[in-house]
Amino acid sequence: MFRTAIPLGRWAGVVVRAHWSVLVVLLLITDLLASAVLPQAAPGANTTWYWVTGGLTATGFLVSLLLHELSHATVARHHGVTVRRITLWMLGGMAEFEGEPQTPKADFRIAVAGPLASLLIGGTALGGAFLAAGALPPLPVGGLAWLGVSNLLLAVFNLLPGAPLDGGRILRAVIWWRRGDRARAGAIADRSGQVLGAVLAMAGFAQLVFLGQFTGLWLVLLGWFLIFAAQAEFAAGPLRERLGGLLVGDIMNSAPVIAPGWWTVDAFAEYAAGASHERVFPVLSFDGVPLGVVSLGDLLKVPADARCATRITDVARKDRAVTVVGVDAPVAALMERGFPRSGRDLVLVTRAGGLAGVVGADDLAWAFEVTALDHRPRIAGGQASKLTTGH
Ligand SMILES: [Zn+2]
């Protein structure tokens, strides 16, 4: 999800980025404020000022969304759960965790941190608007008040008890604490997320059809997303339990066939034809630095007459879509990034900057099936085969 997002920077090691759909939200909120909310709250002002205040307030709203997610991330880190990145998108913010909270208490605290931040921001903004009501012109006061109310609504909405909303996480933590069974608690929270999603989608649909309000579409989208996300979590639950504690280093292929970046497509194709049945390869630079991934399918896209002149490094995929993890990353965290496609994707596993191995679709399936048979994957941790051939 969100393979194309604009990086905004880092906050305490967490990558913060925005999906392009956030721009749509920024425009929609600005428009809503400039053409409806603000003219009502502060009539008679200049049109330009409505748009300026609207734009600033909408930006403030996105910043408060980010603060909500960063609160989750800060508390998570305190409890030993790493947050890899935060993405702002059309329906809000999303923090991607690496690993799981170890206790119901940690689970609860991480979940509750976001809504608490939104309540705090909402309360502060509303209080500020109230205090400034006489001293400042009505336009900024109106913007501040809207920011306050929308943050309070954000907190309340996020507290609805269904995963993946914060309220669903809180529900999971409470059931986990009461019954001592995390998997069961997670399943209940996911199921209630699906029900909640259906209710929201139906409410939005009714709003759209019976009241003719276009904003109903928003609820439909949101409900739909909730159903989808809760379903995906529910499906991944048993897998996650089973893979719990396994590290990427335990399941990786530590001696993959390597594609030297400086070889030509033709030379490598000839080598691959005789080397193995692999269809996707890690690409290394001459110095052994992992550059990306190349599949036979990628090579096929090079026109036949260009294969002698094109180098592997020119056709390798090295964008952000290529997943790179350390040997000590949990396998469960890998699953959260989407399943690698067979014959096309490969997770590059690194140790101290060098390639330690790779994980492909088959390796993951193998790990899952072996653990399902109640055995732990164990492979003698070999070194990645070093390149000995020049060409
Ligand atoms: Zn949250």
CSV table of C-alpha atoms and ligand atoms in Angstrom, one decimal:
chain,number,residue,atom,x,y,z
A,1,MET,CA,0.0,0.0,0.0
A,2,PHE,CA,1.2,3.5,-0.7
A,3,ARG,CA,4.3,2.6,-2.8
A,4,THR,CA,4.3,6.2,-4.1
A,5,ALA,CA,4.4,8.7,-1.3
A,6,ILE,CA,6.3,11.9,-0.9
A,7,PRO,CA,8.9,11.8,1.9
A,8,LEU,CA,8.4,14.7,4.4
A,9,GLY,CA,11.3,14.0,6.7
A,10,ARG,CA,12.2,12.0,9.8
A,11,TRP,CA,11.1,12.4,13.4
A,12,ALA,CA,13.1,10.5,16.0
A,13,GLY,CA,14.0,7.8,13.4
A,14,VAL,CA,10.5,7.5,12.0
A,15,VAL,CA,10.1,8.2,8.3
A,16,VAL,CA,7.2,10.6,7.8
A,17,ARG,CA,5.6,10.7,4.3
A,18,ALA,CA,2.5,11.8,2.6
A,19,HIS,CA,0.5,10.0,-0.1
A,20,TRP,CA,-0.6,12.2,-3.0
A,21,SER,CA,-4.2,11.7,-2.0
A,22,VAL,CA,-3.5,14.0,1.0
A,23,LEU,CA,-3.4,16.9,-1.4
A,24,VAL,CA,-7.0,16.1,-2.4
A,25,VAL,CA,-8.0,16.3,1.3
A,26,LEU,CA,-6.1,19.5,1.7
A,27,LEU,CA,-8.0,21.1,-1.2
A,28,LEU,CA,-11.3,19.7,-0.1
A,29,ILE,CA,-11.0,21.0,3.5
A,30,THR,CA,-9.7,24.4,2.3
A,31,ASP,CA,-12.6,24.7,-0.1
A,32,LEU,CA,-15.1,23.6,2.7
A,33,LEU,CA,-13.6,26.2,5.0
A,34,ALA,CA,-13.2,29.1,2.5
A,35,SER,CA,-16.6,28.7,0.9
A,36,ALA,CA,-18.9,27.5,3.7
A,37,VAL,CA,-17.5,27.4,7.3
A,38,LEU,CA,-15.5,30.6,7.5
A,39,PRO,CA,-18.0,32.9,5.7
A,40,GLN,CA,-20.6,31.8,8.2
A,41,ALA,CA,-18.4,32.2,11.2
A,42,ALA,CA,-16.9,35.6,10.2
A,43,PRO,CA,-19.2,37.2,7.5
A,44,GLY,CA,-18.1,40.2,5.4
A,45,ALA,CA,-14.4,39.4,5.1
A,46,ASN,CA,-12.3,39.6,1.9
A,47,THR,CA,-12.6,36.4,-0.3
A,48,THR,CA,-8.8,36.1,-0.4
A,49,TRP,CA,-8.6,36.0,3.4
A,50,TYR,CA,-11.2,33.2,3.5
A,51,TRP,CA,-8.9,31.1,1.3
A,52,VAL,CA,-5.7,32.0,3.1
A,53,THR,CA,-7.3,31.2,6.5
A,54,GLY,CA,-8.9,28.1,5.0
A,55,GLY,CA,-5.6,26.9,3.7
A,56,LEU,CA,-3.7,27.5,6.9
A,57,THR,CA,-6.5,25.8,9.0
A,58,ALA,CA,-6.5,22.8,6.6
A,59,THR,CA,-2.7,22.6,6.9
A,60,GLY,CA,-3.1,22.8,10.7
A,61,PHE,CA,-5.5,19.9,10.6
A,62,LEU,CA,-3.0,17.7,8.7
A,63,VAL,CA,-0.3,18.7,11.2
A,64,SER,CA,-2.6,17.6,14.1
A,65,LEU,CA,-3.2,14.3,12.3
A,66,LEU,CA,0.5,13.9,12.2
A,67,LEU,CA,0.9,14.7,15.9
A,68,HIS,CA,-1.8,12.1,16.6
A,69,GLU,CA,0.3,9.4,14.8
A,70,LEU,CA,3.6,10.6,16.3
A,71,SER,CA,2.0,10.2,19.8
A,72,HIS,CA,1.3,6.6,19.0
A,73,ALA,CA,4.9,6.2,17.7
A,74,THR,CA,6.5,7.8,20.8
A,75,VAL,CA,4.6,5.6,23.2
A,76,ALA,CA,5.2,2.6,21.1
A,77,ARG,CA,9.0,3.2,21.1
A,78,HIS,CA,8.8,3.6,24.9
A,79,HIS,CA,7.4,0.1,25.0
A,80,GLY,CA,10.0,-1.4,22.7
A,81,VAL,CA,7.9,-1.4,19.5
A,82,THR,CA,9.5,0.3,16.5
A,83,VAL,CA,7.5,2.4,14.2
A,84,ARG,CA,9.0,2.2,10.7
A,85,ARG,CA,7.0,5.0,9.1
A,86,ILE,CA,4.0,7.2,9.2
A,87,THR,CA,2.0,7.9,6.1
A,88,LEU,CA,-0.6,10.6,5.8
A,89,TRP,CA,-3.3,9.8,3.2
A,90,MET,CA,-6.8,10.5,2.1
A,91,LEU,CA,-8.5,8.8,5.2
A,92,GLY,CA,-6.1,10.0,7.8
A,93,GLY,CA,-2.7,8.9,9.2
A,94,MET,CA,-1.3,5.5,9.4
A,95,ALA,CA,1.6,4.3,11.5
A,96,GLU,CA,3.4,1.1,10.4
A,97,PHE,CA,4.7,-0.9,13.4
A,98,GLU,CA,7.5,-3.3,13.4
A,99,GLY,CA,6.7,-6.0,16.0
A,100,GLU,CA,3.9,-6.2,18.5
A,101,PRO,CA,3.3,-4.8,22.0
A,102,GLN,CA,4.2,-7.6,24.5
A,103,THR,CA,1.6,-6.8,27.2
A,104,PRO,CA,-2.0,-5.7,27.2
A,105,LYS,CA,-0.9,-2.6,29.2
A,106,ALA,CA,1.6,-1.6,26.4
A,107,ASP,CA,-1.1,-2.3,23.8
A,108,PHE,CA,-3.5,-0.1,25.6
A,109,ARG,CA,-1.1,2.8,26.1
A,110,ILE,CA,0.0,2.8,22.5
A,111,ALA,CA,-3.6,2.9,21.3
A,112,VAL,CA,-4.8,5.5,23.7
A,113,ALA,CA,-1.9,7.9,23.0
A,114,GLY,CA,-3.3,9.1,19.6
A,115,PRO,CA,-6.9,10.0,20.7
A,116,LEU,CA,-5.4,11.7,23.8
A,117,ALA,CA,-3.2,13.9,21.6
A,118,SER,CA,-6.2,14.8,19.5
A,119,LEU,CA,-8.3,15.6,22.6
A,120,LEU,CA,-5.4,17.8,23.9
A,121,ILE,CA,-5.0,19.6,20.6
A,122,GLY,CA,-8.7,20.0,20.2
A,123,GLY,CA,-9.1,21.3,23.7
A,124,THR,CA,-6.2,23.7,23.4
A,125,ALA,CA,-7.4,25.1,20.0
A,126,LEU,CA,-11.0,25.6,21.3
A,127,GLY,CA,-9.8,27.2,24.5
A,128,GLY,CA,-7.5,29.4,22.5
A,129,ALA,CA,-10.4,30.4,20.2
A,130,PHE,CA,-12.5,31.2,23.2
A,131,LEU,CA,-9.9,33.3,24.9
A,132,ALA,CA,-9.0,35.1,21.7
A,133,ALA,CA,-12.6,35.8,20.7
A,134,GLY,CA,-12.5,39.5,21.7
A,135,ALA,CA,-8.8,40.2,21.0
A,136,LEU,CA,-8.4,38.8,17.5
A,137,PRO,CA,-10.4,39.3,14.3
A,138,PRO,CA,-13.2,36.8,13.8
A,139,LEU,CA,-11.6,35.0,10.9
A,140,PRO,CA,-8.6,33.5,12.7
A,141,VAL,CA,-10.8,32.8,15.7
A,142,GLY,CA,-13.2,30.9,13.4
A,143,GLY,CA,-10.3,28.8,11.9
A,144,LEU,CA,-9.0,28.0,15.4
A,145,ALA,CA,-12.4,27.0,16.6
A,146,TRP,CA,-12.9,24.7,13.6
A,147,LEU,CA,-9.5,23.1,14.2
A,148,GLY,CA,-10.5,22.5,17.8
A,149,VAL,CA,-13.9,20.9,17.0
A,150,SER,CA,-12.4,18.8,14.2
A,151,ASN,CA,-9.7,17.4,16.5
A,152,LEU,CA,-12.3,16.5,19.1
A,153,LEU,CA,-14.3,14.7,16.5
A,154,LEU,CA,-11.2,13.0,15.3
A,155,ALA,CA,-10.6,11.7,18.8
A,156,VAL,CA,-14.1,10.5,19.3
A,157,PHE,CA,-14.2,8.8,15.8
A,158,ASN,CA,-10.9,7.0,16.5
A,159,LEU,CA,-12.3,5.7,19.8
A,160,LEU,CA,-15.0,3.8,18.0
A,161,PRO,CA,-14.5,0.2,19.1
A,162,GLY,CA,-13.4,-1.6,16.0
A,163,ALA,CA,-9.9,-2.5,14.6
A,164,PRO,CA,-8.0,-1.0,13.0
A,165,LEU,CA,-9.2,2.2,14.7
A,166,ASP,CA,-7.6,3.1,18.0
A,167,GLY,CA,-10.8,2.1,19.8
A,168,GLY,CA,-10.5,-1.4,18.4
A,169,ARG,CA,-6.9,-1.6,19.7
A,170,ILE,CA,-8.2,-0.5,23.1
A,171,LEU,CA,-10.9,-3.1,22.9
A,172,ARG,CA,-8.3,-5.7,22.1
A,173,ALA,CA,-6.0,-4.7,25.0
A,174,VAL,CA,-8.9,-4.9,27.4
A,175,ILE,CA,-10.1,-8.3,26.3
A,176,TRP,CA,-6.5,-9.5,26.2
A,177,TRP,CA,-6.0,-8.3,29.8
A,178,ARG,CA,-9.3,-9.9,31.0
A,179,ARG,CA,-8.9,-13.2,29.2
A,180,GLY,CA,-5.2,-13.5,28.7
A,181,ASP,CA,-5.5,-14.6,25.1
A,182,ARG,CA,-4.1,-12.0,22.6
A,183,ALA,CA,-5.0,-13.9,19.5
A,184,ARG,CA,-8.7,-14.2,20.6
A,185,ALA,CA,-8.8,-10.6,21.6
A,186,GLY,CA,-7.4,-9.5,18.3
A,187,ALA,CA,-9.9,-11.6,16.4
A,188,ILE,CA,-12.8,-10.0,18.3
A,189,ALA,CA,-11.5,-6.5,17.7
A,190,ASP,CA,-11.1,-7.3,14.0
A,191,ARG,CA,-14.6,-8.7,13.7
A,192,SER,CA,-16.1,-5.6,15.4
A,193,GLY,CA,-14.1,-3.5,13.0
A,194,GLN,CA,-15.8,-5.2,10.1
A,195,VAL,CA,-19.3,-4.6,11.7
A,196,LEU,CA,-18.4,-1.0,12.4
A,197,GLY,CA,-17.2,-0.5,8.8
A,198,ALA,CA,-20.4,-1.9,7.5
A,199,VAL,CA,-22.5,0.4,9.8
A,200,LEU,CA,-20.5,3.4,8.7
A,201,ALA,CA,-20.7,2.5,5.0
A,202,MET,CA,-24.5,2.0,5.3
A,203,ALA,CA,-24.9,5.3,7.1
A,204,GLY,CA,-22.8,7.1,4.5
A,205,PHE,CA,-24.9,5.4,1.7
A,206,ALA,CA,-28.1,6.5,3.4
A,207,GLN,CA,-26.8,10.1,3.7
A,208,LEU,CA,-25.9,10.1,0.0
A,209,VAL,CA,-29.1,8.6,-1.3
A,210,PHE,CA,-31.8,9.9,1.1
A,211,LEU,CA,-30.3,13.3,2.1
A,212,GLY,CA,-28.4,13.9,-1.1
A,213,GLN,CA,-25.4,14.9,0.8
A,214,PHE,CA,-22.1,14.3,-1.1
A,215,THR,CA,-20.2,14.0,2.2
A,216,GLY,CA,-21.9,10.6,2.6
A,217,LEU,CA,-19.4,9.3,0.1
A,218,TRP,CA,-16.7,9.9,2.6
A,219,LEU,CA,-18.3,7.7,5.1
A,220,VAL,CA,-18.9,5.0,2.5
A,221,LEU,CA,-15.1,5.1,1.6
A,222,LEU,CA,-14.2,5.0,5.3
A,223,GLY,CA,-16.5,2.1,6.1
A,224,TRP,CA,-15.3,0.2,3.1
A,225,PHE,CA,-11.6,0.8,4.1
A,226,LEU,CA,-12.4,-0.4,7.7
A,227,ILE,CA,-14.1,-3.6,6.5
A,228,PHE,CA,-11.1,-4.3,4.2
A,229,ALA,CA,-8.4,-3.5,6.8
A,230,ALA,CA,-10.1,-5.5,9.6
A,231,GLN,CA,-10.6,-8.4,7.3
A,232,ALA,CA,-6.9,-8.4,6.3
A,233,GLU,CA,-5.9,-8.2,9.9
A,234,PHE,CA,-8.2,-11.1,10.8
A,235,ALA,CA,-6.8,-13.2,8.0
A,236,ALA,CA,-3.2,-12.4,9.1
A,237,GLY,CA,-3.9,-13.1,12.8
A,238,PRO,CA,-3.2,-16.9,13.0
A,239,LEU,CA,-0.2,-16.5,10.6
A,240,ARG,CA,1.3,-13.8,12.8
A,241,GLU,CA,0.8,-16.0,15.9
A,242,ARG,CA,2.5,-18.9,14.3
A,243,LEU,CA,5.4,-16.8,12.9
A,244,GLY,CA,5.8,-15.0,16.2
A,245,GLY,CA,9.4,-14.9,17.3
A,246,LEU,CA,10.8,-16.0,13.9
A,247,LEU,CA,13.4,-13.7,12.5
A,248,VAL,CA,14.0,-13.0,8.8
A,249,GLY,CA,17.5,-14.5,9.3
A,250,ASP,CA,15.9,-17.8,10.2
A,251,ILE,CA,14.0,-18.2,7.0
A,252,MET,CA,16.1,-16.5,4.4
A,253,ASN,CA,17.8,-18.2,1.5
A,254,SER,CA,21.4,-17.4,2.5
A,255,ALA,CA,23.0,-18.5,-0.8
A,256,PRO,CA,21.0,-16.9,-3.5
A,257,VAL,CA,22.0,-16.8,-7.2
A,258,ILE,CA,23.3,-13.2,-7.6
A,259,ALA,CA,23.0,-10.9,-10.6
A,260,PRO,CA,26.1,-8.8,-11.0
A,261,GLY,CA,25.0,-5.3,-11.8
A,262,TRP,CA,27.8,-4.7,-14.3
A,263,TRP,CA,27.0,-7.7,-16.5
A,264,THR,CA,25.1,-7.3,-19.7
A,265,VAL,CA,21.5,-8.6,-19.8
A,266,ASP,CA,22.6,-11.1,-22.5
A,267,ALA,CA,25.5,-12.5,-20.4
A,268,PHE,CA,23.4,-12.8,-17.3
A,269,ALA,CA,20.6,-14.5,-19.2
A,270,GLU,CA,23.0,-17.1,-20.5
A,271,TYR,CA,24.3,-17.6,-17.0
A,272,ALA,CA,20.8,-17.9,-15.5
A,273,ALA,CA,19.8,-20.4,-18.2
A,274,GLY,CA,22.3,-22.8,-16.8
A,275,ALA,CA,22.6,-21.8,-13.2
A,276,SER,CA,19.4,-22.6,-11.4
A,277,HIS,CA,15.6,-22.4,-11.6
A,278,GLU,CA,15.5,-19.0,-9.9
A,279,ARG,CA,13.4,-16.3,-11.6
A,280,VAL,CA,14.2,-13.3,-9.5
A,281,PHE,CA,17.7,-12.3,-8.3
A,282,PRO,CA,19.4,-9.8,-6.0
A,283,VAL,CA,21.5,-7.3,-7.9
A,284,LEU,CA,24.9,-6.4,-6.4
A,285,SER,CA,27.4,-3.7,-7.3
A,286,PHE,CA,31.0,-4.6,-8.1
A,287,ASP,CA,31.8,-3.8,-4.4
A,288,GLY,CA,29.1,-6.2,-3.2
A,289,VAL,CA,26.6,-3.5,-2.2
A,290,PRO,CA,23.0,-4.6,-2.8
A,291,LEU,CA,21.5,-2.5,-5.5
A,292,GLY,CA,18.1,-3.9,-6.1
A,293,VAL,CA,16.2,-6.8,-7.6
A,294,VAL,CA,15.9,-8.1,-11.2
A,295,SER,CA,13.6,-10.8,-12.5
A,296,LEU,CA,13.7,-12.7,-15.8
A,297,GLY,CA,10.5,-10.8,-16.6
A,298,ASP,CA,12.4,-7.5,-16.2
A,299,LEU,CA,15.1,-8.9,-18.6
A,300,LEU,CA,12.4,-9.8,-21.1
A,301,LYS,CA,11.3,-6.2,-21.4
A,302,VAL,CA,14.7,-5.3,-22.9
A,303,PRO,CA,14.5,-5.5,-26.7
A,304,ALA,CA,16.5,-8.4,-28.2
A,305,ASP,CA,18.9,-6.1,-30.0
A,306,ALA,CA,19.7,-4.1,-26.9
A,307,ARG,CA,20.4,-7.1,-24.6
A,308,CYS,CA,24.1,-7.1,-25.4
A,309,ALA,CA,24.5,-3.4,-24.6
A,310,THR,CA,22.2,-3.0,-21.6
A,311,ARG,CA,23.6,-3.7,-18.1
A,312,ILE,CA,21.7,-5.5,-15.4
A,313,THR,CA,22.0,-2.4,-13.1
A,314,ASP,CA,20.0,-0.4,-15.8
A,315,VAL,CA,17.0,-2.8,-15.6
A,316,ALA,CA,17.2,-3.6,-11.9
A,317,ARG,CA,14.4,-2.3,-9.7
A,318,LYS,CA,16.0,-0.2,-7.0
A,319,ASP,CA,13.1,2.1,-6.1
A,320,ARG,CA,11.5,2.1,-2.7
A,321,ALA,CA,9.3,-0.8,-3.8
A,322,VAL,CA,12.2,-3.1,-3.2
A,323,THR,CA,12.1,-4.1,0.5
A,324,VAL,CA,15.4,-4.2,2.4
A,325,VAL,CA,15.4,-5.6,6.0
A,326,GLY,CA,18.1,-6.6,8.5
A,327,VAL,CA,18.6,-10.2,9.5
A,328,ASP,CA,17.1,-9.5,12.9
A,329,ALA,CA,13.8,-8.2,11.7
A,330,PRO,CA,10.8,-10.3,12.7
A,331,VAL,CA,9.2,-12.3,9.9
A,332,ALA,CA,5.8,-11.0,11.1
A,333,ALA,CA,6.9,-7.5,10.3
A,334,LEU,CA,7.8,-8.6,6.8
A,335,MET,CA,4.3,-9.9,6.3
A,336,GLU,CA,2.8,-6.5,7.0
A,337,ARG,CA,4.5,-5.0,4.0
A,338,GLY,CA,2.6,-7.2,1.6
A,339,PHE,CA,3.4,-10.6,0.3
A,340,PRO,CA,6.2,-10.7,-2.3
A,341,ARG,CA,5.0,-11.8,-5.7
A,342,SER,CA,6.3,-15.1,-6.9
A,343,GLY,CA,8.9,-14.8,-9.6
A,344,ARG,CA,8.9,-11.0,-9.4
A,345,ASP,CA,9.7,-9.7,-5.9
A,346,LEU,CA,12.4,-10.4,-3.5
A,347,VAL,CA,13.2,-9.1,0.0
A,348,LEU,CA,16.8,-8.2,0.3
A,349,VAL,CA,18.2,-9.1,3.8
A,350,THR,CA,21.2,-7.2,4.9
A,351,ARG,CA,23.8,-7.5,7.6
A,352,ALA,CA,26.2,-4.6,8.2
A,353,GLY,CA,25.3,-3.1,4.8
A,354,GLY,CA,26.1,-6.3,2.8
A,355,LEU,CA,23.7,-8.9,1.4
A,356,ALA,CA,23.1,-11.7,3.9
A,357,GLY,CA,20.4,-13.4,2.0
A,358,VAL,CA,17.0,-13.0,0.3
A,359,VAL,CA,13.4,-13.9,1.1
A,360,GLY,CA,11.0,-14.7,-1.7
A,361,ALA,CA,7.4,-15.8,-1.9
A,362,ASP,CA,8.5,-19.5,-1.7
A,363,ASP,CA,10.6,-18.9,1.3
A,364,LEU,CA,7.7,-17.3,3.2
A,365,ALA,CA,5.3,-20.1,2.1
A,366,TRP,CA,7.9,-22.7,3.2
A,367,ALA,CA,8.3,-21.0,6.6
A,368,PHE,CA,4.5,-20.9,7.0
A,369,GLU,CA,4.0,-24.5,6.1
A,370,VAL,CA,6.9,-25.8,8.3
A,371,THR,CA,5.6,-23.8,11.3
A,372,ALA,CA,2.1,-25.1,10.6
A,373,LEU,CA,3.5,-28.6,10.9
A,374,ASP,CA,4.8,-27.5,14.4
A,375,HIS,CA,8.4,-27.3,13.5
A,376,ARG,CA,10.7,-24.3,13.5
A,377,PRO,CA,12.6,-23.5,10.4
A,378,ARG,CA,16.3,-24.1,10.9
A,379,ILE,CA,18.9,-23.6,8.3
A,380,ALA,CA,22.6,-23.4,8.9
A,381,GLY,CA,23.2,-19.7,8.6
A,382,GLY,CA,25.6,-19.6,5.7
A,383,GLN,CA,27.1,-16.6,4.0
A,384,ALA,CA,25.6,-15.3,0.8
A,385,SER,CA,27.6,-16.8,-2.0
A,386,LYS,CA,30.4,-14.4,-2.8
A,387,LEU,CA,30.9,-13.4,-6.4
A,388,THR,CA,34.0,-15.0,-7.8
A,389,THR,CA,33.4,-14.4,-11.5
A,390,GLY,CA,34.2,-11.4,-13.5
A,391,HIS,CA,32.7,-11.1,-16.9
B,1,ZN,ZN,-4.7,6.7,16.2
